[in-house]
Amino acid sequence: MTKQELQKALEPIAQGLFGKQGIRRYERPHFPLRSLETMLKDLTEIPQEEWFAYVFSREPLNGKFQDDQRRRWMEQSIACGREYGRRICQEYSLSTPSELAKAMGMKVTYPTYPEKTDRVLFAEFREPDDIRIYMDGVKKAKKFLERPEISSILGKLEVSELLLAHELFHYVEEKYKKEIYTRREKIRLWSLGPLHNDSTIIALSEIAAMAFARELVKLPYAPYVMDVFLVYGYSPEEASGLYEEMMEFAGRTPCAPEERKDVE
Ligand SMILES: [Zn+2]
């Protein structure tokens, strides 16, 4: 993948960048710009549990669910991610994602760009043991973190470690697939006499992966903020649109757009 292709792939953002989940949103024409600082400040204030509407908006089966159900799944998936985070750290007596990945025998590589244009842009897990962290996005994020006004909001943050932790959960999930909540919880799509078709819910895996990552890197806010942060390096306008959506899903009012000249 070249830089231009990556740029193009980022145009229809909004799919929840960490995940493989996603339905295509209709193309909204233009988003008013906001400063990164203001957006991050607002988003880091949203408690983890309140992200459920945003997370499920990326779930292909979302139309079948009600809010109380979404909320319950959110809580249970967060608990699952946390539990496995603690469990894995204990089991290996290690705490950083890169140490854990190594101890678990994962092959972690850090290419600059993904090979092909896909929705998974910043990191991905490929079965059985391959994790890729794409460094172009990470480097852009690092640059922003050099600004005191950004680092004072996001704190000490190793973006590549956070991405790695998220992907590591997908490996853990596969390893414990017989018992782990995110794989055991299913919904019945249809039944006909003795026949039925049950499906796992992708959003649950993504919620748990975020909670797992948060547990490992000790993040004081919900990692969904990273969607806006990472996208901003490529498209401040898309990041602003995503921010707007996130705020609305969390029942909050997005801040007023800035004058164009104020936005870097
Ligand atoms: Zn994921």
PDB file of C-alpha atoms and ligand atoms in Angstrom:
ATOM      1  CA  MET A   1       0.000   0.000   0.000  1.00  0.00           C
ATOM      2  CA  THR A   2       1.305   3.416  -0.867  1.00  0.00           C
ATOM      3  CA  LYS A   3       0.770   6.637   0.994  1.00  0.00           C
ATOM      4  CA  GLN A   4      -1.804   7.754  -1.588  1.00  0.00           C
ATOM      5  CA  GLU A   5      -3.751   4.528  -1.277  1.00  0.00           C
ATOM      6  CA  LEU A   6      -3.790   4.851   2.479  1.00  0.00           C
ATOM      7  CA  GLN A   7      -5.061   8.387   2.192  1.00  0.00           C
ATOM      8  CA  LYS A   8      -7.835   7.154  -0.061  1.00  0.00           C
ATOM      9  CA  ALA A   9      -8.712   4.273   2.225  1.00  0.00           C
ATOM     10  CA  LEU A  10      -9.148   6.718   5.060  1.00  0.00           C
ATOM     11  CA  GLU A  11     -11.819   8.690   3.299  1.00  0.00           C
ATOM     12  CA  PRO A  12     -14.798   6.648   4.382  1.00  0.00           C
ATOM     13  CA  ILE A  13     -13.607   6.411   7.975  1.00  0.00           C
ATOM     14  CA  ALA A  14     -16.146   5.767  10.690  1.00  0.00           C
ATOM     15  CA  GLN A  15     -15.979   2.023  10.811  1.00  0.00           C
ATOM     16  CA  GLY A  16     -14.348   1.764  14.194  1.00  0.00           C
ATOM     17  CA  LEU A  17     -10.745   1.600  13.235  1.00  0.00           C
ATOM     18  CA  PHE A  18      -9.458  -1.071  15.507  1.00  0.00           C
ATOM     19  CA  GLY A  19     -12.010  -3.597  14.482  1.00  0.00           C
ATOM     20  CA  LYS A  20     -12.927  -5.800  11.621  1.00  0.00           C
ATOM     21  CA  GLN A  21     -16.535  -4.990  12.291  1.00  0.00           C
ATOM     22  CA  GLY A  22     -18.297  -2.353  10.329  1.00  0.00           C
ATOM     23  CA  ILE A  23     -21.045  -1.316   8.046  1.00  0.00           C
ATOM     24  CA  ARG A  24     -20.581   1.418   5.541  1.00  0.00           C
ATOM     25  CA  ARG A  25     -22.052   4.670   6.557  1.00  0.00           C
ATOM     26  CA  TYR A  26     -23.590   6.896   3.960  1.00  0.00           C
ATOM     27  CA  GLU A  27     -21.140   9.510   2.808  1.00  0.00           C
ATOM     28  CA  ARG A  28     -21.648  12.761   4.604  1.00  0.00           C
ATOM     29  CA  PRO A  29     -20.342  15.611   2.531  1.00  0.00           C
ATOM     30  CA  HIS A  30     -18.228  17.840   4.780  1.00  0.00           C
ATOM     31  CA  PHE A  31     -17.543  18.142   8.445  1.00  0.00           C
ATOM     32  CA  PRO A  32     -16.768  21.402  10.179  1.00  0.00           C
ATOM     33  CA  LEU A  33     -13.281  21.387  11.637  1.00  0.00           C
ATOM     34  CA  ARG A  34     -12.427  21.332  15.322  1.00  0.00           C
ATOM     35  CA  SER A  35      -9.088  21.460  17.065  1.00  0.00           C
ATOM     36  CA  LEU A  36      -7.589  18.158  18.102  1.00  0.00           C
ATOM     37  CA  GLU A  37      -7.143  19.445  21.633  1.00  0.00           C
ATOM     38  CA  THR A  38     -10.825  20.267  22.130  1.00  0.00           C
ATOM     39  CA  MET A  39     -11.992  16.993  20.645  1.00  0.00           C
ATOM     40  CA  LEU A  40      -9.655  14.914  22.791  1.00  0.00           C
ATOM     41  CA  LYS A  41     -10.632  16.824  25.904  1.00  0.00           C
ATOM     42  CA  ASP A  42     -14.338  16.131  25.304  1.00  0.00           C
ATOM     43  CA  LEU A  43     -13.880  12.498  24.327  1.00  0.00           C
ATOM     44  CA  THR A  44     -11.595  11.518  27.211  1.00  0.00           C
ATOM     45  CA  GLU A  45     -14.372  12.620  29.571  1.00  0.00           C
ATOM     46  CA  ILE A  46     -16.812  10.009  28.292  1.00  0.00           C
ATOM     47  CA  PRO A  47     -16.850   7.012  30.668  1.00  0.00           C
ATOM     48  CA  GLN A  48     -16.148   3.637  29.054  1.00  0.00           C
ATOM     49  CA  GLU A  49     -19.696   2.302  29.611  1.00  0.00           C
ATOM     50  CA  GLU A  50     -21.204   5.253  27.747  1.00  0.00           C
ATOM     51  CA  TRP A  51     -19.526   4.315  24.494  1.00  0.00           C
ATOM     52  CA  PHE A  52     -21.991   1.491  23.853  1.00  0.00           C
ATOM     53  CA  ALA A  53     -24.109   3.285  21.239  1.00  0.00           C
ATOM     54  CA  TYR A  54     -21.037   4.255  19.208  1.00  0.00           C
ATOM     55  CA  VAL A  55     -19.526   0.783  19.412  1.00  0.00           C
ATOM     56  CA  PHE A  56     -22.746  -0.967  18.428  1.00  0.00           C
ATOM     57  CA  SER A  57     -23.336   1.439  15.557  1.00  0.00           C
ATOM     58  CA  ARG A  58     -20.443  -0.453  13.876  1.00  0.00           C
ATOM     59  CA  GLU A  59     -21.977  -3.853  14.588  1.00  0.00           C
ATOM     60  CA  PRO A  60     -23.533  -5.519  11.516  1.00  0.00           C
ATOM     61  CA  LEU A  61     -26.357  -7.052  13.593  1.00  0.00           C
ATOM     62  CA  ASN A  62     -27.089  -3.838  15.487  1.00  0.00           C
ATOM     63  CA  GLY A  63     -30.604  -3.447  14.068  1.00  0.00           C
ATOM     64  CA  LYS A  64     -31.720  -6.510  16.018  1.00  0.00           C
ATOM     65  CA  PHE A  65     -30.839  -5.077  19.432  1.00  0.00           C
ATOM     66  CA  GLN A  66     -32.360  -2.747  22.024  1.00  0.00           C
ATOM     67  CA  ASP A  67     -30.439  -0.257  24.129  1.00  0.00           C
ATOM     68  CA  ASP A  68     -30.811  -2.133  27.428  1.00  0.00           C
ATOM     69  CA  GLN A  69     -29.367  -5.195  25.745  1.00  0.00           C
ATOM     70  CA  ARG A  70     -26.505  -3.172  24.225  1.00  0.00           C
ATOM     71  CA  ARG A  71     -25.751  -1.676  27.623  1.00  0.00           C
ATOM     72  CA  ARG A  72     -25.685  -5.087  29.296  1.00  0.00           C
ATOM     73  CA  TRP A  73     -23.397  -6.517  26.632  1.00  0.00           C
ATOM     74  CA  MET A  74     -21.131  -3.489  26.952  1.00  0.00           C
ATOM     75  CA  GLU A  75     -20.744  -4.020  30.700  1.00  0.00           C
ATOM     76  CA  GLN A  76     -20.189  -7.753  30.396  1.00  0.00           C
ATOM     77  CA  SER A  77     -17.671  -7.382  27.576  1.00  0.00           C
ATOM     78  CA  ILE A  78     -15.725  -4.732  29.497  1.00  0.00           C
ATOM     79  CA  ALA A  79     -15.613  -7.070  32.492  1.00  0.00           C
ATOM     80  CA  CYS A  80     -14.418  -9.904  30.234  1.00  0.00           C
ATOM     81  CA  GLY A  81     -11.601  -7.813  28.708  1.00  0.00           C
ATOM     82  CA  ARG A  82     -10.447  -6.623  32.131  1.00  0.00           C
ATOM     83  CA  GLU A  83     -10.527 -10.089  33.587  1.00  0.00           C
ATOM     84  CA  TYR A  84      -8.436 -11.588  30.815  1.00  0.00           C
ATOM     85  CA  GLY A  85      -6.036  -8.661  30.987  1.00  0.00           C
ATOM     86  CA  ARG A  86      -5.381  -9.342  34.645  1.00  0.00           C
ATOM     87  CA  ARG A  87      -5.289 -13.079  34.117  1.00  0.00           C
ATOM     88  CA  ILE A  88      -2.719 -12.978  31.323  1.00  0.00           C
ATOM     89  CA  CYS A  89      -0.463 -10.541  33.203  1.00  0.00           C
ATOM     90  CA  GLN A  90      -0.567 -12.840  36.210  1.00  0.00           C
ATOM     91  CA  GLU A  91       0.018 -15.975  34.216  1.00  0.00           C
ATOM     92  CA  TYR A  92       3.153 -14.597  32.585  1.00  0.00           C
ATOM     93  CA  SER A  93       4.224 -12.272  35.416  1.00  0.00           C
ATOM     94  CA  LEU A  94       4.601  -9.562  32.796  1.00  0.00           C
ATOM     95  CA  SER A  95       2.673  -6.384  32.190  1.00  0.00           C
ATOM     96  CA  THR A  96       3.648  -4.648  28.953  1.00  0.00           C
ATOM     97  CA  PRO A  97       1.934  -5.717  25.724  1.00  0.00           C
ATOM     98  CA  SER A  98       5.216  -6.238  23.852  1.00  0.00           C
ATOM     99  CA  GLU A  99       6.681  -8.436  26.597  1.00  0.00           C
ATOM    100  CA  LEU A 100       3.471 -10.423  26.790  1.00  0.00           C
ATOM    101  CA  ALA A 101       3.272 -10.844  23.017  1.00  0.00           C
ATOM    102  CA  LYS A 102       6.823 -12.151  22.989  1.00  0.00           C
ATOM    103  CA  ALA A 103       6.200 -14.531  25.876  1.00  0.00           C
ATOM    104  CA  MET A 104       3.098 -15.813  24.132  1.00  0.00           C
ATOM    105  CA  GLY A 105       5.103 -16.574  21.010  1.00  0.00           C
ATOM    106  CA  MET A 106       3.458 -13.983  18.785  1.00  0.00           C
ATOM    107  CA  LYS A 107       5.155 -12.711  15.652  1.00  0.00           C
ATOM    108  CA  VAL A 108       4.894  -8.949  15.917  1.00  0.00           C
ATOM    109  CA  THR A 109       6.034  -6.784  13.019  1.00  0.00           C
ATOM    110  CA  TYR A 110       5.948  -3.041  12.509  1.00  0.00           C
ATOM    111  CA  PRO A 111       5.535  -2.255   8.797  1.00  0.00           C
ATOM    112  CA  THR A 112       4.937   1.331   7.721  1.00  0.00           C
ATOM    113  CA  TYR A 113       1.739   0.711   5.745  1.00  0.00           C
ATOM    114  CA  PRO A 114      -0.733  -2.149   5.370  1.00  0.00           C
ATOM    115  CA  GLU A 115      -0.251  -4.284   2.254  1.00  0.00           C
ATOM    116  CA  LYS A 116      -3.678  -3.766   0.820  1.00  0.00           C
ATOM    117  CA  THR A 117      -6.410  -1.233   1.050  1.00  0.00           C
ATOM    118  CA  ASP A 118      -8.645  -2.500   3.792  1.00  0.00           C
ATOM    119  CA  ARG A 119     -10.630  -1.198   6.697  1.00  0.00           C
ATOM    120  CA  VAL A 120      -8.052  -2.412   9.172  1.00  0.00           C
ATOM    121  CA  LEU A 121      -5.509   0.305   8.941  1.00  0.00           C
ATOM    122  CA  PHE A 122      -3.589   0.838  12.140  1.00  0.00           C
ATOM    123  CA  ALA A 123      -3.017  -2.690  13.328  1.00  0.00           C
ATOM    124  CA  GLU A 124      -4.260  -6.202  12.721  1.00  0.00           C
ATOM    125  CA  PHE A 125      -4.143  -9.737  13.996  1.00  0.00           C
ATOM    126  CA  ARG A 126      -3.897 -12.626  11.591  1.00  0.00           C
ATOM    127  CA  GLU A 127      -4.387 -16.143  12.774  1.00  0.00           C
ATOM    128  CA  PRO A 128      -2.639 -17.990  14.179  1.00  0.00           C
ATOM    129  CA  ASP A 129       0.030 -15.717  15.667  1.00  0.00           C
ATOM    130  CA  ASP A 130       0.745 -12.718  13.485  1.00  0.00           C
ATOM    131  CA  ILE A 131       0.274  -9.136  14.689  1.00  0.00           C
ATOM    132  CA  ARG A 132       1.086  -6.131  12.541  1.00  0.00           C
ATOM    133  CA  ILE A 133       1.295  -2.603  13.839  1.00  0.00           C
ATOM    134  CA  TYR A 134       1.350  -0.048  11.023  1.00  0.00           C
ATOM    135  CA  MET A 135       3.817   2.625  11.931  1.00  0.00           C
ATOM    136  CA  ASP A 136       2.789   5.483   9.669  1.00  0.00           C
ATOM    137  CA  GLY A 137      -0.230   6.219  11.850  1.00  0.00           C
ATOM    138  CA  VAL A 138       1.750   5.617  15.035  1.00  0.00           C
ATOM    139  CA  LYS A 139       4.422   8.094  13.976  1.00  0.00           C
ATOM    140  CA  LYS A 140       1.847  10.763  13.218  1.00  0.00           C
ATOM    141  CA  ALA A 141       0.330  10.221  16.640  1.00  0.00           C
ATOM    142  CA  LYS A 142       3.752  10.489  18.265  1.00  0.00           C
ATOM    143  CA  LYS A 143       4.275  13.865  16.635  1.00  0.00           C
ATOM    144  CA  PHE A 144       1.021  15.176  18.114  1.00  0.00           C
ATOM    145  CA  LEU A 145       2.029  13.838  21.518  1.00  0.00           C
ATOM    146  CA  GLU A 146       5.083  16.092  21.450  1.00  0.00           C
ATOM    147  CA  ARG A 147       2.718  19.020  21.895  1.00  0.00           C
ATOM    148  CA  PRO A 148       2.223  19.751  25.597  1.00  0.00           C
ATOM    149  CA  GLU A 149      -1.464  20.611  25.139  1.00  0.00           C
ATOM    150  CA  ILE A 150      -2.063  17.145  23.644  1.00  0.00           C
ATOM    151  CA  SER A 151       0.100  15.128  26.036  1.00  0.00           C
ATOM    152  CA  SER A 152      -1.500  16.852  29.000  1.00  0.00           C
ATOM    153  CA  ILE A 153      -4.826  15.363  27.880  1.00  0.00           C
ATOM    154  CA  LEU A 154      -3.675  11.934  26.739  1.00  0.00           C
ATOM    155  CA  GLY A 155      -0.969  11.430  29.354  1.00  0.00           C
ATOM    156  CA  LYS A 156       1.891   9.010  28.904  1.00  0.00           C
ATOM    157  CA  LEU A 157       0.769   7.057  25.912  1.00  0.00           C
ATOM    158  CA  GLU A 158       2.580   4.484  23.771  1.00  0.00           C
ATOM    159  CA  VAL A 159       0.257   4.187  20.801  1.00  0.00           C
ATOM    160  CA  SER A 160       1.965   1.104  19.365  1.00  0.00           C
ATOM    161  CA  GLU A 161       1.696  -0.691  22.723  1.00  0.00           C
ATOM    162  CA  LEU A 162      -1.983   0.157  22.943  1.00  0.00           C
ATOM    163  CA  LEU A 163      -2.609  -1.144  19.425  1.00  0.00           C
ATOM    164  CA  LEU A 164      -0.587  -4.252  20.178  1.00  0.00           C
ATOM    165  CA  ALA A 165      -2.565  -4.899  23.361  1.00  0.00           C
ATOM    166  CA  HIS A 166      -5.835  -4.669  21.453  1.00  0.00           C
ATOM    167  CA  GLU A 167      -4.675  -7.158  18.821  1.00  0.00           C
ATOM    168  CA  LEU A 168      -3.253  -9.447  21.469  1.00  0.00           C
ATOM    169  CA  PHE A 169      -6.751  -9.812  22.878  1.00  0.00           C
ATOM    170  CA  HIS A 170      -7.922 -11.297  19.587  1.00  0.00           C
ATOM    171  CA  TYR A 171      -5.259 -13.965  19.991  1.00  0.00           C
ATOM    172  CA  VAL A 172      -6.252 -14.577  23.617  1.00  0.00           C
ATOM    173  CA  GLU A 173      -9.876 -14.811  22.545  1.00  0.00           C
ATOM    174  CA  GLU A 174      -9.016 -17.464  19.986  1.00  0.00           C
ATOM    175  CA  LYS A 175      -6.966 -19.390  22.526  1.00  0.00           C
ATOM    176  CA  TYR A 176      -9.806 -19.440  25.051  1.00  0.00           C
ATOM    177  CA  LYS A 177     -12.637 -19.559  22.553  1.00  0.00           C
ATOM    178  CA  LYS A 178     -14.418 -22.424  24.279  1.00  0.00           C
ATOM    179  CA  GLU A 179     -14.863 -20.531  27.523  1.00  0.00           C
ATOM    180  CA  ILE A 180     -14.468 -16.814  26.860  1.00  0.00           C
ATOM    181  CA  TYR A 181     -17.595 -14.695  27.202  1.00  0.00           C
ATOM    182  CA  THR A 182     -17.234 -12.865  23.885  1.00  0.00           C
ATOM    183  CA  ARG A 183     -17.374 -16.174  22.004  1.00  0.00           C
ATOM    184  CA  ARG A 184     -19.930 -17.956  24.159  1.00  0.00           C
ATOM    185  CA  GLU A 185     -22.503 -15.191  24.029  1.00  0.00           C
ATOM    186  CA  LYS A 186     -24.520 -15.665  20.846  1.00  0.00           C
ATOM    187  CA  ILE A 187     -27.745 -14.599  19.308  1.00  0.00           C
ATOM    188  CA  ARG A 188     -30.069 -16.845  17.371  1.00  0.00           C
ATOM    189  CA  LEU A 189     -30.426 -15.556  13.836  1.00  0.00           C
ATOM    190  CA  TRP A 190     -33.099 -18.030  12.875  1.00  0.00           C
ATOM    191  CA  SER A 191     -34.547 -21.382  13.837  1.00  0.00           C
ATOM    192  CA  LEU A 192     -36.669 -23.811  11.899  1.00  0.00           C
ATOM    193  CA  GLY A 193     -37.681 -27.007  13.668  1.00  0.00           C
ATOM    194  CA  PRO A 194     -34.471 -28.629  14.920  1.00  0.00           C
ATOM    195  CA  LEU A 195     -32.331 -26.333  12.791  1.00  0.00           C
ATOM    196  CA  HIS A 196     -30.963 -23.046  13.980  1.00  0.00           C
ATOM    197  CA  ASN A 197     -28.219 -20.608  13.217  1.00  0.00           C
ATOM    198  CA  ASP A 198     -26.469 -18.841  16.090  1.00  0.00           C
ATOM    199  CA  SER A 199     -24.006 -16.035  15.639  1.00  0.00           C
ATOM    200  CA  THR A 200     -21.392 -14.408  17.815  1.00  0.00           C
ATOM    201  CA  ILE A 201     -21.562 -10.620  18.075  1.00  0.00           C
ATOM    202  CA  ILE A 202     -18.465  -8.911  16.716  1.00  0.00           C
ATOM    203  CA  ALA A 203     -18.953  -5.783  18.824  1.00  0.00           C
ATOM    204  CA  LEU A 204     -18.477  -7.811  21.998  1.00  0.00           C
ATOM    205  CA  SER A 205     -14.994  -8.857  20.897  1.00  0.00           C
ATOM    206  CA  GLU A 206     -14.074  -5.295  20.052  1.00  0.00           C
ATOM    207  CA  ILE A 207     -15.356  -3.933  23.361  1.00  0.00           C
ATOM    208  CA  ALA A 208     -13.458  -6.596  25.277  1.00  0.00           C
ATOM    209  CA  ALA A 209     -10.306  -5.978  23.215  1.00  0.00           C
ATOM    210  CA  MET A 210     -10.461  -2.282  24.136  1.00  0.00           C
ATOM    211  CA  ALA A 211     -11.034  -3.045  27.814  1.00  0.00           C
ATOM    212  CA  PHE A 212      -8.172  -5.570  27.719  1.00  0.00           C
ATOM    213  CA  ALA A 213      -5.883  -2.975  26.113  1.00  0.00           C
ATOM    214  CA  ARG A 214      -6.914  -0.354  28.625  1.00  0.00           C
ATOM    215  CA  GLU A 215      -6.148  -2.738  31.497  1.00  0.00           C
ATOM    216  CA  LEU A 216      -2.700  -3.556  30.123  1.00  0.00           C
ATOM    217  CA  VAL A 217      -1.511  -0.030  29.407  1.00  0.00           C
ATOM    218  CA  LYS A 218      -3.359   1.483  32.385  1.00  0.00           C
ATOM    219  CA  LEU A 219      -5.138   4.086  30.296  1.00  0.00           C
ATOM    220  CA  PRO A 220      -7.200   6.553  32.360  1.00  0.00           C
ATOM    221  CA  TYR A 221      -9.823   6.988  29.597  1.00  0.00           C
ATOM    222  CA  ALA A 222     -11.656   4.782  27.118  1.00  0.00           C
ATOM    223  CA  PRO A 223      -9.427   3.830  24.148  1.00  0.00           C
ATOM    224  CA  TYR A 224     -12.119   4.727  21.579  1.00  0.00           C
ATOM    225  CA  VAL A 225     -10.624   8.225  21.724  1.00  0.00           C
ATOM    226  CA  MET A 226      -7.823   6.762  19.594  1.00  0.00           C
ATOM    227  CA  ASP A 227     -10.144   6.518  16.592  1.00  0.00           C
ATOM    228  CA  VAL A 228     -10.276  10.293  16.386  1.00  0.00           C
ATOM    229  CA  PHE A 229      -6.661  10.767  17.421  1.00  0.00           C
ATOM    230  CA  LEU A 230      -5.246   8.419  14.765  1.00  0.00           C
ATOM    231  CA  VAL A 231      -7.537   9.583  11.994  1.00  0.00           C
ATOM    232  CA  TYR A 232      -6.699  13.211  12.672  1.00  0.00           C
ATOM    233  CA  GLY A 233      -3.165  12.650  11.350  1.00  0.00           C
ATOM    234  CA  TYR A 234      -4.664  11.792   7.964  1.00  0.00           C
ATOM    235  CA  SER A 235      -7.820  13.820   7.833  1.00  0.00           C
ATOM    236  CA  PRO A 236      -8.779  16.463  10.399  1.00  0.00           C
ATOM    237  CA  GLU A 237     -12.138  16.697   8.659  1.00  0.00           C
ATOM    238  CA  GLU A 238     -12.939  12.976   8.989  1.00  0.00           C
ATOM    239  CA  ALA A 239     -11.707  13.060  12.569  1.00  0.00           C
ATOM    240  CA  SER A 240     -14.058  15.939  13.256  1.00  0.00           C
ATOM    241  CA  GLY A 241     -16.978  14.041  11.716  1.00  0.00           C
ATOM    242  CA  LEU A 242     -16.155  11.000  13.796  1.00  0.00           C
ATOM    243  CA  TYR A 243     -15.955  13.167  16.914  1.00  0.00           C
ATOM    244  CA  GLU A 244     -19.387  14.596  16.181  1.00  0.00           C
ATOM    245  CA  GLU A 245     -20.828  11.102  15.840  1.00  0.00           C
ATOM    246  CA  MET A 246     -19.170   9.891  19.034  1.00  0.00           C
ATOM    247  CA  MET A 247     -20.453  12.836  21.047  1.00  0.00           C
ATOM    248  CA  GLU A 248     -23.975  12.355  19.734  1.00  0.00           C
ATOM    249  CA  PHE A 249     -23.928   8.630  20.444  1.00  0.00           C
ATOM    250  CA  ALA A 250     -22.806   9.405  23.998  1.00  0.00           C
ATOM    251  CA  GLY A 251     -25.717  11.866  24.380  1.00  0.00           C
ATOM    252  CA  ARG A 252     -23.416  14.891  24.530  1.00  0.00           C
ATOM    253  CA  THR A 253     -23.269  18.081  22.542  1.00  0.00           C
ATOM    254  CA  PRO A 254     -20.285  18.422  20.195  1.00  0.00           C
ATOM    255  CA  CYS A 255     -18.262  21.597  20.680  1.00  0.00           C
ATOM    256  CA  ALA A 256     -18.738  24.389  18.163  1.00  0.00           C
ATOM    257  CA  PRO A 257     -16.518  24.201  15.071  1.00  0.00           C
ATOM    258  CA  GLU A 258     -13.434  26.392  14.978  1.00  0.00           C
ATOM    259  CA  GLU A 259     -12.570  29.042  12.501  1.00  0.00           C
ATOM    260  CA  ARG A 260     -10.619  27.346   9.736  1.00  0.00           C
ATOM    261  CA  LYS A 261      -7.505  29.404  10.359  1.00  0.00           C
ATOM    262  CA  ASP A 262      -7.234  28.079  13.927  1.00  0.00           C
ATOM    263  CA  VAL A 263      -7.021  24.494  12.857  1.00  0.00           C
ATOM    264  CA  GLU A 264      -3.674  23.035  12.026  1.00  0.00           C
TER     265      GLU A 264
HETATM  266 ZN    ZN B   1     -10.183  -5.595  17.178  1.00  0.00          ZN
END
